[in-house]
Amino acid sequence: QVQLVESGGGLVQPGGSLRLSCAASGSIFMIGAMGWYRQAAGKQRELVAVIRTGGSTNYADSVKDRFTISRDNAKNTVYLQMNRLKPEDTAVYYCNADSIASPISREVNSWGQGTQVTVSS
């Protein structure tokens, strides 16, 4: 079993910045892709950014040039640096990761519990 614990959410004014962190722990031999999703009130969960083992990344068009995803493989941690935040970025942000518990295990996909980001003046 894998646990993902997010931190770093909060209230910020428009134009401000926040940095989210997500640490993975538990039965982990190797972590594959790690990503951030968000869900605003009344809307479906959407992909914000993903980073793969080799470091390649993808971003939602709405956050390109404002958000940066990165990872520290030694710490099994993924980060999301969010700059120039807008009110429409307000949502619960969820961490997601693919992992295997051993070289012969099947890949599992895990979710964090979510952290609230509110952008408001």
Coordinates of N, CA and C in Angstrom, one line a residue:
Q1 N 0.8 -1.2 0.0 CA 0.0 0.0 0.0 C 0.9 1.2 0.0
V2 N 0.4 2.2 -0.7 CA 1.2 3.5 -0.9 C 0.4 4.6 -0.3
Q3 N 1.0 5.5 0.5 CA 0.4 6.7 1.0 C 1.0 7.9 0.3
L4 N 0.2 8.8 -0.1 CA 0.6 10.1 -0.7 C 0.1 11.2 0.2
V5 N 1.0 12.0 0.7 CA 0.6 13.1 1.7 C 0.9 14.4 1.1
E6 N -0.1 15.3 0.8 CA 0.1 16.6 0.2 C 0.3 17.6 1.3
S7 N 1.0 18.7 1.0 CA 1.1 19.8 1.9 C 1.3 21.1 1.1
G8 N 1.1 22.2 1.7 CA 1.4 23.5 1.0 C 0.3 24.3 0.5
G9 N -0.9 23.8 0.6 CA -2.1 24.5 0.2 C -2.4 25.7 1.1
G10 N -3.4 26.5 0.7 CA -3.8 27.6 1.6 C -4.4 28.7 0.8
L11 N -4.6 29.9 1.4 CA -5.2 31.0 0.8 C -4.1 32.0 0.4
V12 N -4.3 32.5 -0.9 CA -3.3 33.4 -1.5 C -4.0 34.4 -2.3
Q13 N -3.5 35.6 -2.4 CA -4.1 36.6 -3.2 C -3.8 36.4 -4.7
P14 N -4.7 36.9 -5.6 CA -4.4 36.8 -7.0 C -3.0 37.4 -7.3
G15 N -2.3 36.7 -8.2 CA -0.9 37.1 -8.5 C 0.2 36.5 -7.6
G16 N -0.3 35.9 -6.5 CA 0.7 35.3 -5.6 C 1.2 33.9 -6.0
S17 N 1.9 33.3 -5.1 CA 2.5 32.0 -5.4 C 2.3 31.0 -4.2
L18 N 2.3 29.8 -4.6 CA 2.3 28.7 -3.6 C 3.1 27.5 -4.1
R19 N 3.6 26.7 -3.2 CA 4.3 25.5 -3.6 C 3.7 24.3 -2.9
L20 N 3.2 23.4 -3.7 CA 2.7 22.2 -3.1 C 3.7 21.1 -3.1
S21 N 3.6 20.2 -2.1 CA 4.5 19.1 -2.0 C 3.7 17.8 -1.8
C22 N 4.2 16.7 -2.3 CA 3.5 15.4 -2.1 C 4.6 14.4 -1.9
A23 N 4.6 13.8 -0.7 CA 5.5 12.7 -0.3 C 4.9 11.4 -0.4
A24 N 5.5 10.4 -1.0 CA 5.0 9.1 -1.1 C 5.8 8.2 -0.1
S25 N 5.0 7.3 0.5 CA 5.6 6.3 1.4 C 4.9 5.0 1.4
G26 N 5.5 4.0 2.0 CA 4.8 2.7 2.0 C 5.6 1.7 1.2
S27 N 4.8 0.8 0.5 CA 5.4 -0.3 -0.2 C 5.8 0.2 -1.6
I28 N 7.0 0.7 -1.7 CA 7.5 1.3 -2.9 C 8.9 0.8 -3.3
F29 N 8.9 0.1 -4.4 CA 10.2 -0.3 -5.0 C 10.6 0.8 -6.0
M30 N 9.7 1.3 -6.8 CA 10.0 2.3 -7.8 C 8.7 3.1 -8.1
I31 N 8.8 4.4 -8.2 CA 7.7 5.3 -8.6 C 7.8 5.7 -10.1
G32 N 6.8 5.6 -10.8 CA 6.8 6.0 -12.2 C 6.3 7.4 -12.3
A33 N 5.3 7.6 -13.1 CA 4.8 9.0 -13.3 C 4.1 9.5 -12.0
M34 N 4.3 10.8 -11.8 CA 3.7 11.5 -10.7 C 3.0 12.7 -11.2
G35 N 1.9 13.1 -10.7 CA 1.1 14.2 -11.2 C 0.3 14.9 -10.2
W36 N -0.2 16.0 -10.6 CA -1.1 16.8 -9.8 C -2.4 17.0 -10.6
Y37 N -3.5 16.8 -9.9 CA -4.9 17.0 -10.5 C -5.5 18.1 -9.6
R38 N -6.6 18.6 -10.1 CA -7.4 19.5 -9.2 C -8.9 19.4 -9.6
Q39 N -9.7 19.7 -8.5 CA -11.1 19.6 -8.7 C -11.7 20.9 -8.0
A40 N -12.3 21.7 -8.9 CA -13.0 22.9 -8.4 C -14.5 22.5 -8.0
A41 N -15.1 23.3 -7.2 CA -16.4 23.0 -6.7 C -17.4 22.9 -7.9
G42 N -18.1 21.8 -8.0 CA -19.1 21.6 -9.1 C -18.5 21.2 -10.4
K43 N -17.2 20.9 -10.4 CA -16.5 20.5 -11.7 C -15.8 19.2 -11.6
Q44 N -15.5 18.6 -12.7 CA -14.8 17.3 -12.7 C -13.3 17.5 -12.4
R45 N -12.7 16.5 -11.9 CA -11.3 16.5 -11.6 C -10.5 16.6 -12.9
E46 N -9.5 17.4 -13.0 CA -8.7 17.6 -14.2 C -7.2 17.5 -13.9
L47 N -6.5 17.1 -15.0 CA -5.1 17.0 -14.9 C -4.5 18.4 -14.9
V48 N -3.6 18.7 -14.0 CA -2.8 20.0 -14.0 C -1.4 19.8 -14.6
A49 N -0.7 18.8 -14.1 CA 0.6 18.6 -14.6 C 1.1 17.2 -14.3
V50 N 1.9 16.6 -15.1 CA 2.5 15.3 -14.8 C 4.0 15.3 -15.2
I51 N 4.7 14.5 -14.4 CA 6.2 14.4 -14.6 C 6.5 12.9 -14.6
R52 N 7.2 12.4 -15.6 CA 7.5 11.0 -15.7 C 8.9 10.7 -15.1
T53 N 9.3 9.5 -15.1 CA 10.5 9.1 -14.4 C 11.7 9.8 -15.1
G54 N 11.7 9.9 -16.4 CA 12.8 10.5 -17.1 C 12.8 12.0 -17.0
G55 N 11.8 12.6 -16.4 CA 11.7 14.1 -16.3 C 10.9 14.8 -17.3
S56 N 10.3 14.1 -18.3 CA 9.5 14.8 -19.2 C 8.2 15.2 -18.5
T57 N 7.6 16.3 -19.0 CA 6.5 16.9 -18.3 C 5.4 17.3 -19.3
N58 N 4.2 17.3 -18.8 CA 3.0 17.9 -19.6 C 2.2 18.7 -18.6
Y59 N 1.6 19.8 -19.2 CA 0.8 20.7 -18.4 C -0.5 21.0 -19.1
A60 N -1.5 21.2 -18.3 CA -2.8 21.7 -18.8 C -2.5 23.1 -19.4
D61 N -3.2 23.4 -20.5 CA -3.0 24.7 -21.2 C -3.2 25.9 -20.2
S62 N -4.2 25.7 -19.3 CA -4.5 26.8 -18.4 C -3.4 27.2 -17.4
V63 N -2.4 26.3 -17.2 CA -1.4 26.6 -16.2 C 0.0 26.7 -16.9
K64 N 0.1 26.4 -18.2 CA 1.4 26.5 -18.8 C 2.0 27.9 -18.6
D65 N 3.3 27.9 -18.4 CA 4.1 29.2 -18.1 C 3.8 29.8 -16.8
R66 N 2.9 29.2 -15.9 CA 2.7 29.7 -14.6 C 3.1 28.6 -13.5
F67 N 2.8 27.4 -13.8 CA 3.1 26.3 -12.9 C 4.3 25.5 -13.4
T68 N 5.0 24.9 -12.4 CA 6.2 24.1 -12.7 C 6.1 22.9 -11.8
I69 N 6.1 21.7 -12.4 CA 6.2 20.4 -11.7 C 7.6 19.9 -11.7
S70 N 8.0 19.4 -10.5 CA 9.3 18.8 -10.4 C 9.3 17.6 -9.4
R71 N 10.3 16.8 -9.4 CA 10.3 15.7 -8.5 C 11.7 15.5 -7.9
D72 N 11.7 14.9 -6.7 CA 13.0 14.4 -6.1 C 12.9 12.9 -5.9
N73 N 13.5 12.2 -6.7 CA 13.4 10.7 -6.7 C 13.9 10.1 -5.4
A74 N 15.0 10.7 -4.9 CA 15.5 10.2 -3.6 C 14.6 10.3 -2.5
K75 N 13.7 11.3 -2.5 CA 12.7 11.5 -1.4 C 11.3 11.1 -1.8
N76 N 11.2 10.5 -3.0 CA 9.8 10.1 -3.5 C 8.8 11.2 -3.3
T77 N 9.2 12.4 -3.7 CA 8.4 13.6 -3.6 C 8.2 14.3 -4.9
V78 N 7.0 14.8 -5.1 CA 6.8 15.6 -6.2 C 6.3 17.0 -5.8
Y79 N 6.6 18.0 -6.5 CA 6.3 19.4 -6.2 C 5.5 20.1 -7.3
L80 N 4.8 21.1 -6.9 CA 4.1 21.9 -7.9 C 4.3 23.4 -7.5
Q81 N 5.1 24.1 -8.2 CA 5.3 25.5 -7.9 C 4.3 26.3 -8.8
M82 N 3.5 27.0 -8.1 CA 2.4 27.8 -8.7 C 2.6 29.3 -8.6
N83 N 2.8 29.9 -9.7 CA 3.0 31.4 -9.7 C 1.9 32.1 -10.5
R84 N 1.8 33.4 -10.2 CA 0.8 34.2 -10.9 C -0.6 33.5 -10.8
L85 N -0.9 33.1 -9.6 CA -2.2 32.4 -9.3 C -3.4 33.3 -9.6
K86 N -4.5 32.7 -10.1 CA -5.7 33.3 -10.5 C -6.8 32.8 -9.7
P87 N -7.9 33.5 -9.5 CA -9.1 33.0 -8.8 C -9.6 31.6 -9.4
E88 N -9.5 31.5 -10.7 CA -9.9 30.2 -11.3 C -9.0 29.0 -11.0
D89 N -7.9 29.3 -10.4 CA -7.0 28.2 -9.9 C -7.5 27.6 -8.6
T90 N -8.5 28.2 -8.0 CA -9.1 27.7 -6.7 C -9.7 26.3 -6.9
A91 N -9.2 25.4 -6.1 CA -9.6 24.0 -6.2 C -9.0 23.2 -5.1
V92 N -9.4 22.0 -5.0 CA -8.7 21.0 -4.2 C -7.7 20.3 -5.1
Y93 N -6.4 20.3 -4.7 CA -5.3 19.8 -5.5 C -5.0 18.4 -5.0
Y94 N -4.9 17.4 -5.9 CA -4.6 16.0 -5.5 C -3.4 15.5 -6.2
C95 N -2.6 14.8 -5.4 CA -1.4 14.2 -5.9 C -1.7 12.8 -6.4
N96 N -1.0 12.4 -7.4 CA -1.3 11.0 -8.0 C 0.1 10.4 -8.4
A97 N 0.2 9.1 -8.2 CA 1.4 8.5 -8.5 C 1.2 7.0 -8.9
D98 N 2.0 6.5 -9.9 CA 2.1 5.1 -10.3 C 3.3 4.5 -9.6
S99 N 3.2 3.3 -9.0 CA 4.3 2.7 -8.3 C 4.2 1.2 -8.4
I100 N 5.4 0.6 -8.1 CA 5.4 -0.9 -8.0 C 6.1 -1.2 -6.6
A101 N 5.6 -2.2 -6.0 CA 6.1 -2.6 -4.7 C 7.3 -3.5 -4.8
S102 N 7.5 -4.2 -5.9 CA 8.7 -5.1 -6.1 C 8.9 -5.2 -7.6
P103 N 10.0 -5.7 -8.1 CA 10.3 -5.9 -9.5 C 9.3 -6.7 -10.2
I104 N 8.5 -7.6 -9.5 CA 7.5 -8.4 -10.2 C 6.1 -8.0 -9.8
S105 N 5.9 -6.9 -9.2 CA 4.6 -6.5 -8.8 C 3.9 -5.8 -9.9
R106 N 2.6 -5.8 -9.9 CA 1.8 -5.0 -10.8 C 1.9 -3.5 -10.4
E107 N 1.8 -2.6 -11.4 CA 1.8 -1.2 -11.1 C 0.5 -0.8 -10.4
V108 N 0.5 0.0 -9.4 CA -0.7 0.5 -8.7 C -0.7 2.0 -8.9
N109 N -1.9 2.6 -8.9 CA -2.1 4.0 -9.0 C -2.7 4.5 -7.6
S110 N -2.1 5.5 -7.1 CA -2.5 6.0 -5.8 C -2.8 7.5 -5.8
W111 N -3.7 7.9 -4.9 CA -4.1 9.3 -4.8 C -3.9 9.8 -3.3
G112 N -3.5 11.1 -3.3 CA -3.5 11.7 -2.0 C -4.9 12.2 -1.5
Q113 N -4.9 12.7 -0.3 CA -6.2 13.1 0.2 C -6.6 14.5 -0.2
G114 N -5.7 15.2 -0.9 CA -6.1 16.5 -1.4 C -5.7 17.7 -0.5
T115 N -5.4 18.8 -1.1 CA -5.1 20.0 -0.3 C -5.8 21.2 -1.0
Q116 N -6.4 22.0 -0.2 CA -7.2 23.1 -0.7 C -6.3 24.3 -1.1
V117 N -6.5 24.8 -2.3 CA -5.9 26.1 -2.7 C -7.0 27.1 -3.0
T118 N -6.9 28.2 -2.4 CA -7.9 29.3 -2.6 C -7.2 30.5 -3.0
V119 N -7.6 31.1 -4.1 CA -7.0 32.3 -4.6 C -8.1 33.4 -4.6
S120 N -7.9 34.3 -3.7 CA -9.0 35.3 -3.5 C -8.3 36.6 -2.8
S121 N -8.9 37.7 -3.1 CA -8.5 38.9 -2.4 C -9.4 39.2 -1.3

